[in-house]
Short mmCIF file of C-alpha atoms in Angstrom, two decimals:
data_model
loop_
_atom_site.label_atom_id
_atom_site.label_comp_id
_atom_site.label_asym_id
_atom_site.label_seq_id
_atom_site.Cartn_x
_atom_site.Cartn_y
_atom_site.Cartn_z
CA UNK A 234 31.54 -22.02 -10.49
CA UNK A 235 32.74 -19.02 -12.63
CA UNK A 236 31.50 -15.43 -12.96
CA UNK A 237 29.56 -16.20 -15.73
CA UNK A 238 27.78 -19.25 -13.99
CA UNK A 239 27.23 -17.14 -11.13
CA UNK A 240 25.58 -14.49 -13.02
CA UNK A 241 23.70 -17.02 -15.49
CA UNK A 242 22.40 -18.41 -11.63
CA UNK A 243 21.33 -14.93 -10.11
CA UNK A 244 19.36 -14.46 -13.46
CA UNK A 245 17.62 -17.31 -12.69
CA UNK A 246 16.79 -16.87 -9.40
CA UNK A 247 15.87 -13.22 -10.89
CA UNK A 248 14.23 -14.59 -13.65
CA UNK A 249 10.28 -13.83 -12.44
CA UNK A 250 10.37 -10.91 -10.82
CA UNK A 251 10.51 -7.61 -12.72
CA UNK A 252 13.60 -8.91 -15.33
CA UNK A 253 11.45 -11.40 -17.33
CA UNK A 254 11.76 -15.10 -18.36
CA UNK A 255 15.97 -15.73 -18.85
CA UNK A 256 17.15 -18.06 -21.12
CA UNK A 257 20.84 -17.67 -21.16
CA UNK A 258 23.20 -20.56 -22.42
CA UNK A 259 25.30 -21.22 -18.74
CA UNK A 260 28.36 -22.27 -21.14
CA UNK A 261 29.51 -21.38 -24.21
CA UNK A 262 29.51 -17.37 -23.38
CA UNK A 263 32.62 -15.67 -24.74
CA UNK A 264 34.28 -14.09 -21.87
CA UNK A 265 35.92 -10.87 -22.96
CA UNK A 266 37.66 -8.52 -20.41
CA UNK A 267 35.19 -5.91 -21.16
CA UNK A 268 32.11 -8.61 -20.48
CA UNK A 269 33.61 -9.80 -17.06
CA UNK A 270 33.99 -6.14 -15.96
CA UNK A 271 29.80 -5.82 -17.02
CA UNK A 272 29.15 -9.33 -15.20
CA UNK A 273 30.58 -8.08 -12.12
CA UNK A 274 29.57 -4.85 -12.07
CA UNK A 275 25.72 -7.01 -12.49
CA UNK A 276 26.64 -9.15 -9.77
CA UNK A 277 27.55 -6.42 -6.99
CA UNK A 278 24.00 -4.89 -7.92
CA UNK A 279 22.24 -8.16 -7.64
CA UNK A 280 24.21 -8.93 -4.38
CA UNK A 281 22.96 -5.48 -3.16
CA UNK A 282 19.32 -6.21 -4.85
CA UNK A 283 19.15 -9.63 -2.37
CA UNK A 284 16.67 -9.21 0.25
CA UNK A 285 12.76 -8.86 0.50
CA UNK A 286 13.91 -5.11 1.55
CA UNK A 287 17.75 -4.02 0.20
CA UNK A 288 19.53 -2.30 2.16
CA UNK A 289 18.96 1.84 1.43
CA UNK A 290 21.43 4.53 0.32
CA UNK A 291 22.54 6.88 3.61
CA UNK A 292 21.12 9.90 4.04
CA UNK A 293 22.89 13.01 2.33
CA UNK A 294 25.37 14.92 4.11
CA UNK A 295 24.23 17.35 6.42
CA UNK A 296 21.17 16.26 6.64
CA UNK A 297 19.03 17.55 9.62
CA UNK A 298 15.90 17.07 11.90
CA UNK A 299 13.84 20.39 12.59
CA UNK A 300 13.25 20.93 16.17
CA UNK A 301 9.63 22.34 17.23
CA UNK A 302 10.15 24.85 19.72
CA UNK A 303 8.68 28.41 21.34
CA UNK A 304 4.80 26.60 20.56
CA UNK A 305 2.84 23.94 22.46
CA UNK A 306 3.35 20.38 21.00
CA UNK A 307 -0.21 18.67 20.71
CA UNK A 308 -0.25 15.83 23.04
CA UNK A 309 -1.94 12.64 22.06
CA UNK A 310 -3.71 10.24 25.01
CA UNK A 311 -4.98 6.45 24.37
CA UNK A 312 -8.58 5.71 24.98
CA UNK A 313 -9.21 2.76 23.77
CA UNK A 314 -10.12 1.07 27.34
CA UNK A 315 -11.88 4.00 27.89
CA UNK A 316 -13.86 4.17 24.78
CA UNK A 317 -15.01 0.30 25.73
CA UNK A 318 -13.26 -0.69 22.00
CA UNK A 319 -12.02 -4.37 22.71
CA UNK A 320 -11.17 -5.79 19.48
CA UNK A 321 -8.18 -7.59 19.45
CA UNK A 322 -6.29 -8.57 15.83
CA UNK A 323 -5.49 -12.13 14.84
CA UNK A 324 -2.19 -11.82 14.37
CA UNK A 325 1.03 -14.69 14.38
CA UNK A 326 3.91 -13.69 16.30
CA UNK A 327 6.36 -15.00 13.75
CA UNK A 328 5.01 -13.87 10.73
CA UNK A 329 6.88 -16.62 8.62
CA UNK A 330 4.51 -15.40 5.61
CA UNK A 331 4.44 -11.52 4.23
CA UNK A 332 0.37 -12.20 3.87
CA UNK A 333 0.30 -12.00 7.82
CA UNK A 334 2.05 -8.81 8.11
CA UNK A 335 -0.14 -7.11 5.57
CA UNK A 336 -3.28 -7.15 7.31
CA UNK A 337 -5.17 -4.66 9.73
CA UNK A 338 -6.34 -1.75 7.92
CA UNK A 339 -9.39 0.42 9.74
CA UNK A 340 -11.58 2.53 8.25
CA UNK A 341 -13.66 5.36 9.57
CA UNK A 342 -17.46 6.30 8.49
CA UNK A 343 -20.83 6.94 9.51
CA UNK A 344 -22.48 4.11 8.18
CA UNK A 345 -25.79 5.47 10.13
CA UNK A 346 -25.77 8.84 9.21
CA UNK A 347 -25.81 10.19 12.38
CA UNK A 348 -22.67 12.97 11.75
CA UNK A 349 -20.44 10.55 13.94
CA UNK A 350 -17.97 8.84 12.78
CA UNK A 351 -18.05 5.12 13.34
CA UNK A 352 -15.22 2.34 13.23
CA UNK A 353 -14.90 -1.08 11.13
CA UNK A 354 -11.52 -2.82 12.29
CA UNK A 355 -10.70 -5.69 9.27
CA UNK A 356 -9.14 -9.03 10.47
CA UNK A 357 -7.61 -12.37 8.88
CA UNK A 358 -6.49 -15.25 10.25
CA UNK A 359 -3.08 -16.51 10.39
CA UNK A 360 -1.64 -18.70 7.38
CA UNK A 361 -2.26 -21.78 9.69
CA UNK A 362 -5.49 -20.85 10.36
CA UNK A 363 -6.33 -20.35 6.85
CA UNK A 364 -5.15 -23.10 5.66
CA UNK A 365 -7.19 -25.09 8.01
CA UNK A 366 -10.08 -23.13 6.98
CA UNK A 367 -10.63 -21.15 10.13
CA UNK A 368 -11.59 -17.39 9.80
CA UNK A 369 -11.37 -14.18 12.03
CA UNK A 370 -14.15 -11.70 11.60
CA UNK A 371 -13.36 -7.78 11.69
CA UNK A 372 -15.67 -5.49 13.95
CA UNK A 373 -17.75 -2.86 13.26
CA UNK A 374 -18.44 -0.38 15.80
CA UNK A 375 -20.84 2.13 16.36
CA UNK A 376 -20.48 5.69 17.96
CA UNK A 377 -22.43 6.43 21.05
CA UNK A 378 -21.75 10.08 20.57
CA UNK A 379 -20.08 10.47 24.22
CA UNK A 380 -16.72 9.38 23.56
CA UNK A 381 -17.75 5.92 23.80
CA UNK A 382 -18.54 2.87 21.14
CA UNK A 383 -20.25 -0.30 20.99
CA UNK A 384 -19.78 -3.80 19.01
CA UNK A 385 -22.65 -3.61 16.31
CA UNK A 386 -21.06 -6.35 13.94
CA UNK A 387 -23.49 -9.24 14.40
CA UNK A 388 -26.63 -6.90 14.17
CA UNK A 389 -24.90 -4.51 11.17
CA UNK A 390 -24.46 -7.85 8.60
CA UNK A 391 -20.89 -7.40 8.63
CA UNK A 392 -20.11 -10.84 9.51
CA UNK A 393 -18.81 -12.59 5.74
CA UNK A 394 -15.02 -12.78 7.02
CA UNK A 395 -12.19 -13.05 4.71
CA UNK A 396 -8.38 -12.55 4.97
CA UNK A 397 -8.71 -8.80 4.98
CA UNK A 398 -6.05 -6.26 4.22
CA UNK A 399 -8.07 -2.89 4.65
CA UNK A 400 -10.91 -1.02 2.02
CA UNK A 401 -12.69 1.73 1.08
CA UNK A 402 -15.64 4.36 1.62
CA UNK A 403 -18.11 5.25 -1.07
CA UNK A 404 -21.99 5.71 -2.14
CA UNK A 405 -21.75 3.39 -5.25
CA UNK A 406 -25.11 3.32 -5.74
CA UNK A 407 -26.32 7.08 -4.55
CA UNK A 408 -28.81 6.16 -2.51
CA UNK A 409 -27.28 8.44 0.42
CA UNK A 410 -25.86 5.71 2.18
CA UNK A 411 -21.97 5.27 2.52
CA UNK A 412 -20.97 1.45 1.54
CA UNK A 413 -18.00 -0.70 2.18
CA UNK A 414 -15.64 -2.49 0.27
CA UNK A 415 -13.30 -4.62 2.11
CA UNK A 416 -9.99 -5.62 0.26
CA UNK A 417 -9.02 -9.30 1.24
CA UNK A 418 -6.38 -12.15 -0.40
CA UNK A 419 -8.61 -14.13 -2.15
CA UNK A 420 -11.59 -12.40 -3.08
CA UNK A 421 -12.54 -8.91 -2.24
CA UNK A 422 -16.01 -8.10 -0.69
CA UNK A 423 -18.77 -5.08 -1.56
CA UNK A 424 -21.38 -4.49 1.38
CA UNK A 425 -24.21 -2.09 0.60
CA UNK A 426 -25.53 -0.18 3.29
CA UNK A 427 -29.03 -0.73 3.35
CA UNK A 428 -29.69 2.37 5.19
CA UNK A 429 -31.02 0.57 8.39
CA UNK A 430 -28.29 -0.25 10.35
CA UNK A 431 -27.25 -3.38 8.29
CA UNK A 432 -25.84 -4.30 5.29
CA UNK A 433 -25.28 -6.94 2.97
CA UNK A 434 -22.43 -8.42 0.51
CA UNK A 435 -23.69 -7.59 -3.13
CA UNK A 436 -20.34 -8.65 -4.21
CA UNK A 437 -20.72 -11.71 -6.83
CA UNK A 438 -24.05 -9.08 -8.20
CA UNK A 439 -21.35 -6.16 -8.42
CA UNK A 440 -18.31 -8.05 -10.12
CA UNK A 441 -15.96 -6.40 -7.80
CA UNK A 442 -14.17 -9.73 -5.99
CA UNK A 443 -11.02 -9.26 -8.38
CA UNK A 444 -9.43 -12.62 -6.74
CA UNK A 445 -6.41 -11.55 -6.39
CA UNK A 446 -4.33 -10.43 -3.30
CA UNK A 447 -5.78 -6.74 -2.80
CA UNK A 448 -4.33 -4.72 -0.88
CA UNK A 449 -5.36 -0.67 -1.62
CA UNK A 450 -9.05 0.30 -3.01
CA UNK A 451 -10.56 4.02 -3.55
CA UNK A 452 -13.52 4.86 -4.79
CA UNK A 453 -13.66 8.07 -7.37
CA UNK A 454 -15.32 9.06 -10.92
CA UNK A 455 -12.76 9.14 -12.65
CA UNK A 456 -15.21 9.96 -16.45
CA UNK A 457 -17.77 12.43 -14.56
CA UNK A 458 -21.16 9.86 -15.46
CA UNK A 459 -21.76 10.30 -11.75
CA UNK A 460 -21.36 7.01 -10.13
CA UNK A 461 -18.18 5.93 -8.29
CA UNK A 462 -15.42 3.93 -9.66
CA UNK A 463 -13.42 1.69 -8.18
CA UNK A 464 -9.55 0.99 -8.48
CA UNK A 465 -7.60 -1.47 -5.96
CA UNK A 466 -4.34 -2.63 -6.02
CA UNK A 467 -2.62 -5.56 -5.47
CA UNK A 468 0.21 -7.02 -3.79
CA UNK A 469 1.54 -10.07 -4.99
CA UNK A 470 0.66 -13.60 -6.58
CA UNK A 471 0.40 -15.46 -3.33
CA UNK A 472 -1.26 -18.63 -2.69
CA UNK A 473 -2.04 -20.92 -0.18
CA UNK A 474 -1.85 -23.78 -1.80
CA UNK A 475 1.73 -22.88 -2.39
CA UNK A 476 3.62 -21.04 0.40
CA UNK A 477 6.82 -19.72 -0.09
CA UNK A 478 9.60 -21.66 1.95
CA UNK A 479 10.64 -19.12 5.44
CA UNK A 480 14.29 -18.48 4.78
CA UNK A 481 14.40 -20.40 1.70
CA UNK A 482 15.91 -17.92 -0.80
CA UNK A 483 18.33 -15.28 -1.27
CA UNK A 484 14.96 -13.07 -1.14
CA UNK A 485 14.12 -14.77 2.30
CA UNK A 486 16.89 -13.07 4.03
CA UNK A 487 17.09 -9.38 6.14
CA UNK A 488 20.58 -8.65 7.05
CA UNK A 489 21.67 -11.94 7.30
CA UNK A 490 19.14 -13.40 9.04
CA UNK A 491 15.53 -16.05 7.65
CA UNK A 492 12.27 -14.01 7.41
CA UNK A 493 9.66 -14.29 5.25
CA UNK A 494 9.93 -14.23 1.38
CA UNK A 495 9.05 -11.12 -0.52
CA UNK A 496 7.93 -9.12 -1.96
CA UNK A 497 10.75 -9.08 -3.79
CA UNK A 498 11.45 -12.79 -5.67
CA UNK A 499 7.73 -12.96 -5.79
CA UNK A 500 5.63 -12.39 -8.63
CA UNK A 501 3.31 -9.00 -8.89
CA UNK A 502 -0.78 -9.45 -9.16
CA UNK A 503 -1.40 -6.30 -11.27
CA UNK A 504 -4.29 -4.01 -10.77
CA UNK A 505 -7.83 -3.56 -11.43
CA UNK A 506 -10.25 -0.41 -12.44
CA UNK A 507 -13.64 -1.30 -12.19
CA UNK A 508 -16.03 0.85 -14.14
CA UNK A 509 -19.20 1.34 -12.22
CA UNK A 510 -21.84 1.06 -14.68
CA UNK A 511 -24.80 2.61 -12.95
CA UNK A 512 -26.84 -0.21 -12.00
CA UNK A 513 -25.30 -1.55 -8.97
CA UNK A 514 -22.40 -4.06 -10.87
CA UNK A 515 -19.35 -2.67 -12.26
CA UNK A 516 -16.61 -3.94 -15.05
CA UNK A 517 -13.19 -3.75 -14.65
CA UNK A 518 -11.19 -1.41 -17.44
CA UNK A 519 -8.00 -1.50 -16.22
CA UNK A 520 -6.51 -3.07 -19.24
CA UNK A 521 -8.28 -0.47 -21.29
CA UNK A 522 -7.68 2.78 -19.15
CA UNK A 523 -4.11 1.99 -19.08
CA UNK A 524 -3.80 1.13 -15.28
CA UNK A 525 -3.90 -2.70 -14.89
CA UNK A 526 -0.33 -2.73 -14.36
CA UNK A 527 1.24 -5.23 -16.99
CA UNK A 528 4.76 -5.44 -15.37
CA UNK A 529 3.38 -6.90 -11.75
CA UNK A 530 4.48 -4.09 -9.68
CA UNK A 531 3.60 -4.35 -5.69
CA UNK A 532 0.42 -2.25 -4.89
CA UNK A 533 -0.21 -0.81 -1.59
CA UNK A 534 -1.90 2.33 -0.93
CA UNK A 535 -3.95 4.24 -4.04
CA UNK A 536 -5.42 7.55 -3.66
CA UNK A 537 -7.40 9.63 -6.44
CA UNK A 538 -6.86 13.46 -6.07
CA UNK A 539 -6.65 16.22 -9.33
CA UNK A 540 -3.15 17.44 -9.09
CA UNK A 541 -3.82 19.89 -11.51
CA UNK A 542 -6.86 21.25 -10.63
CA UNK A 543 -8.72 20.51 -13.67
CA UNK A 544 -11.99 18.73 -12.85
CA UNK A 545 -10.65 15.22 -13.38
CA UNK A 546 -9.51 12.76 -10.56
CA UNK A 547 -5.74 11.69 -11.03
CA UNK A 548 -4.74 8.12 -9.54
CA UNK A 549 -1.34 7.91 -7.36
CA UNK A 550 -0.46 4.79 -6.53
CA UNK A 551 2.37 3.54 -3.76
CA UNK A 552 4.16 0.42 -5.16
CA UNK A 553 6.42 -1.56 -2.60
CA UNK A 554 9.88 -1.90 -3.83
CA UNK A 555 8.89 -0.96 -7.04
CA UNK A 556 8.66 3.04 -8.94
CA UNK A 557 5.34 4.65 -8.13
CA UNK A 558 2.48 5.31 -10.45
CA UNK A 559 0.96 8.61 -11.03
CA UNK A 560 -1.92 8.12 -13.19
CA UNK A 561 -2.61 11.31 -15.23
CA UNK A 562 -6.69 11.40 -16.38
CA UNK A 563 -6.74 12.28 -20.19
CA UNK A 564 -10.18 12.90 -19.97
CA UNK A 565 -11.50 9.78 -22.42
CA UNK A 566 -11.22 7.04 -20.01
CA UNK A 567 -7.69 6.95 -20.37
CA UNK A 568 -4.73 7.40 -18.14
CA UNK A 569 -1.11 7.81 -18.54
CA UNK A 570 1.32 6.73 -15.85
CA UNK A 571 3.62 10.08 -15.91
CA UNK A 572 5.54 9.18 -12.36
CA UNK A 573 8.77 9.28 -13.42
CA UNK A 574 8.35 12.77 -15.00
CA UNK A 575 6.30 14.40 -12.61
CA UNK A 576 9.12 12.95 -10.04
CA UNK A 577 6.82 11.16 -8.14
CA UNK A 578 7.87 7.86 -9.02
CA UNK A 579 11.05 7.18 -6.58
CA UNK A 580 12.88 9.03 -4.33
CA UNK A 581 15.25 12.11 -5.11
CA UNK A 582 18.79 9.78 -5.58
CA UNK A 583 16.42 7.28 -7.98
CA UNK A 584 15.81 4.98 -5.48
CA UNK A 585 12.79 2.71 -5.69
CA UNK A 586 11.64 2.28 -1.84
CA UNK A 587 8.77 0.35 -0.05
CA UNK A 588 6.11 2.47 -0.44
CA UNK A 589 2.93 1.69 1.29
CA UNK A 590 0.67 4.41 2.64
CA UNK A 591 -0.16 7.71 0.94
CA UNK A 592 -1.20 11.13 2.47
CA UNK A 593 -3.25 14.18 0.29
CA UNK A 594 -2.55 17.73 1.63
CA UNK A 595 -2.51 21.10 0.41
CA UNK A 596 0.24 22.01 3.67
CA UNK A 597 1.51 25.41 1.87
CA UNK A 598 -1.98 26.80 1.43
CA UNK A 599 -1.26 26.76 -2.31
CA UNK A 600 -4.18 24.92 -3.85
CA UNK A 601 -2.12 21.87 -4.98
CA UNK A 602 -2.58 18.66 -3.06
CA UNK A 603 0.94 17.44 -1.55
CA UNK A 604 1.48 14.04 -1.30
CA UNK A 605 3.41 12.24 1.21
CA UNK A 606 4.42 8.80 1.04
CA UNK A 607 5.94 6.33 3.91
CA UNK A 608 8.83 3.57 3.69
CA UNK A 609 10.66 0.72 5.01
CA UNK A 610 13.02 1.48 7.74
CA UNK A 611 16.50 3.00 6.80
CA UNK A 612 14.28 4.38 4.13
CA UNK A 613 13.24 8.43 4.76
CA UNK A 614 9.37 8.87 4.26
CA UNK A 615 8.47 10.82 1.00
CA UNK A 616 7.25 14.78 0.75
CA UNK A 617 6.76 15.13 -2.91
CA UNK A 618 5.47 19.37 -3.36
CA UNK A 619 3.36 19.77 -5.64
CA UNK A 620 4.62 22.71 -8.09
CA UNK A 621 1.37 22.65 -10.16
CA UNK A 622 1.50 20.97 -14.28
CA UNK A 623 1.75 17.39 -13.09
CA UNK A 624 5.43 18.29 -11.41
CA UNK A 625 6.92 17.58 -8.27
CA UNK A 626 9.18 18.54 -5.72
CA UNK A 627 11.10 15.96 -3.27
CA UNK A 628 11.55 17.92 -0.97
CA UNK A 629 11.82 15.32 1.89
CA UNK A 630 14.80 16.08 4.15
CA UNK A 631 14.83 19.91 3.19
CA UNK A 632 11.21 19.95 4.74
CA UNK A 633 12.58 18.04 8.08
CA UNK A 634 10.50 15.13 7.49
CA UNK A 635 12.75 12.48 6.10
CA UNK A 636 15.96 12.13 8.87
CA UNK A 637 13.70 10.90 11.94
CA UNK A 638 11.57 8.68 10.19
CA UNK A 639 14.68 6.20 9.08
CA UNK A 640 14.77 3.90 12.33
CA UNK A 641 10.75 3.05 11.34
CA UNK A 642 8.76 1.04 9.22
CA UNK A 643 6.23 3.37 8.16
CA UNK A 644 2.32 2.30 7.25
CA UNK A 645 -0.75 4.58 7.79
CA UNK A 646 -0.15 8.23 7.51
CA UNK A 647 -2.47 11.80 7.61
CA UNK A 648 -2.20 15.10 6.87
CA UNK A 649 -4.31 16.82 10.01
CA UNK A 650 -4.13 19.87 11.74
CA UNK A 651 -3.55 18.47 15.24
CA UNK A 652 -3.67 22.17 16.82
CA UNK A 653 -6.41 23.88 14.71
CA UNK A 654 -4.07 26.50 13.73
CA UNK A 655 -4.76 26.42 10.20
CA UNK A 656 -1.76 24.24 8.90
CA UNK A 657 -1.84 20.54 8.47
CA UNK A 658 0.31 18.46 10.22
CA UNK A 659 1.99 15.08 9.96
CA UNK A 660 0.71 11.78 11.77
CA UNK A 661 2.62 8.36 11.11
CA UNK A 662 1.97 4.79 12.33
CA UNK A 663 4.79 2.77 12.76
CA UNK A 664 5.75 -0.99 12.87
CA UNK A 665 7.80 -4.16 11.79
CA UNK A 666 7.22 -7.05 9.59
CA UNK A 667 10.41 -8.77 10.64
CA UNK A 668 10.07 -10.01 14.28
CA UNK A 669 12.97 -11.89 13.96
CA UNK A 670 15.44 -8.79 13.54
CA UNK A 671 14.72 -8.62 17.28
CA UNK A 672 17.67 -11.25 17.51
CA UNK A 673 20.06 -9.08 15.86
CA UNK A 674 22.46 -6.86 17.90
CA UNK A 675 21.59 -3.60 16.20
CA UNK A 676 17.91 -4.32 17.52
#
């Protein structure tokens, strides 16, 4: 097999994910001195492109961690035993599917009212579960207001189970009652608090399911009517029905070794913005607002914030392996994706990385929200400063943030001020999708 058979087969193989249908002749192709140079130079990047995750660019020279010293470090302590929280996550040890390392999310509110914060933990089942039509149900429980909780799911409604990712907070209906929407592969799911304790899935009433594999959701309002929007993001264009062979491809592989396929090699779901409409269903406007995400990017974590201080809710949204979107609101139910101008769209080399959660903070007391974004491991987590007029800052390792997150896979993150001394701090969950890199020597 020649160069240009080669590089007519890594088209191919490339074909579907972000480089479009390829029809290229595999003979026939005049092969000029000055065209092999360009077909090699195409195959070293698609060699280095191989891989659910690629490998990332080193750090720059000189880069360095900043030590905190001469102040007391706040100092965490587990309490889940304690706090009688017993809810244990269906999970598969192998994850031979990226669906089952996806899931988990947990989401905070006082569904009661009660001015404590409550806790809904979202499960799924494993692929061989699923496919056997078994479920696992998420928990919701309630706060007891002395540093202890209890299981309220079968008595709060909560109990339509799907293969949940994680969701979002928001009165959709302003009736003073903070609803849930759960984001799920499949088929999303709206509850609506009915202010009693319970609630119940309005869902097919709403028009919110979207179908798709959803991943992110936030509520906001975005055109000022008064009623909460919706916009979730999804992953990719997984099935079922059709699973993706473990270790099949050249985009099944992680340093050498079979994992699970994606997200790279696997087909984007695109987005959805759904339009609340004021009396309790909603229509999605993605296509329309400019944010339904035509090229199939991966969506992860979405946030709304107004970067500029304007009045109008701005959408950010953290695409895995793919640039990230910053969604400027022009005010007429539009948006325009300005991410790669305002520098928020990859890292400062021009990497894209695997972005998945998002964090909103004003840490320099400026009045501009900050965001910080986390990555795949060998990949330094994001501090983009915001310098006010839709621009950005990386300023990732100058800040001390990027060098000791490498070794990690990064997921959840907050801005908090841990020590109530008036500046927000950092918190990052960490974890693997790859058990199987435990076999490798470097593990």
């Amino acid at each position: 097999m020649d160069l240009v058979d080669r590089f007519t087969e890594f088209l191919a193989i490339r074909g579907n994910a972000h480089f479009g249908e390829t029809n290229l002749p595999k003979k026939g192709l005049t092969r000029q001195p000055a065209q092999i140079l360009l077909i090699l130079l195409l195959l070293v990047r698609l060699a280095n492109a191989q891989g659910g995750h690629p490998q990332a660019p080193p750090p720059p020279p000189g880069a360095k961690s900043a030590k905190c010293s001469g102040r007391p470090i706040p100092q965490l302590e587990d309490i889940t035993a304690k706090a009688g929280i017993t809810f244990k996550h269906t999970a598969d040890p192998a994850k031979k599917y990226i669906v089952e390392s996806m899931s988990g999310g947990v989401i905070l509110l006082d569904y009661d009212r009660d001015g404590w914060l409550d806790i809904y933990f979202t499960n799924a089942p494993t692929v061989e579960m699923a496919v056997k039509g078994q479920q696992s149900r998420g928990a919701l429980y309630h706060n007891n207001q002395n540093g202890t909780f209890t299981d309220v799911t079968e008595k709060s409604g909560l109990t339509s189970p799907c293969f949940a990712m994680g969701g979002a907070v928001g009165d959709y209906d302003n009736d003073g009652w903070p609803d849930l929407y759960v984001t799920c592969l499949g088929g999303n799911i709206l509850y609506h608090n009915n202010g009693d304790g319970t609630f119940t899935d309005v869902t097919a009433k709403a028009g919110v399911a979207d179908g798709r594999w959803s991943a992110g959701a936030a509520f906001g309002d975005y055109d000022g009517d008064g009623f909460l929007d919706l916009m979730v993001t999804n992953y990719v264009d997984f099935h079922l029905d059709d699973l993706p062979g473990f270790g099949k491809s050249p985009n099944c592989k992680y340093r050498g070794i079979d994992v699970q396929c994606g997200p790279r090699g696997l087909k984007g779901a695109g987005d959805a913005l759904f339009h609340n409409n004021g009396d309790g269903t909603f229509r999605d406007v993605a296509r329309s607002a400019g944010v339904d995400d035509p090229n199939g990017y991966y969506g992860l974590g979405v946030v709304w914030a107004d970067f500029n201080n304007i009045g109008r809710p701005d959408i950010y949204v953290a695409n895995d392996s793919t640039p990230k979107f910053l969604y400027k609101n022009l005010g007429n139910g539009k948006f325009a994706d300005i991410g790669l101008e305002s520098g928020t769209a990859v890292s400062e080399d021009g990497s894209e990385q695997a972005s998945m959660g998002i964090a909103i903070g004003d840490y320099l007391h400026t009045g501009r929200p900050s965001l910080y974004v986390t990555n795949f491991s060998d990949e330094n987590d994001l501090l983009y400063r915001n310098d006010g007029n839709w621009n950005f800052t990386d300023v990732s390792y100058a800040s001390g943030v990027a060098l000791p997150s490498l070794p990690f896979v990064k997921w959840g993150t907050a801005f908090a001020d841990l020590d109530n001394d008036g500046w927000l701090d950092l918190i990052t969950v960490t974890g693997h999708v790859y058990p199987q890199v435990d076999a490798l020597p470097s593990a």
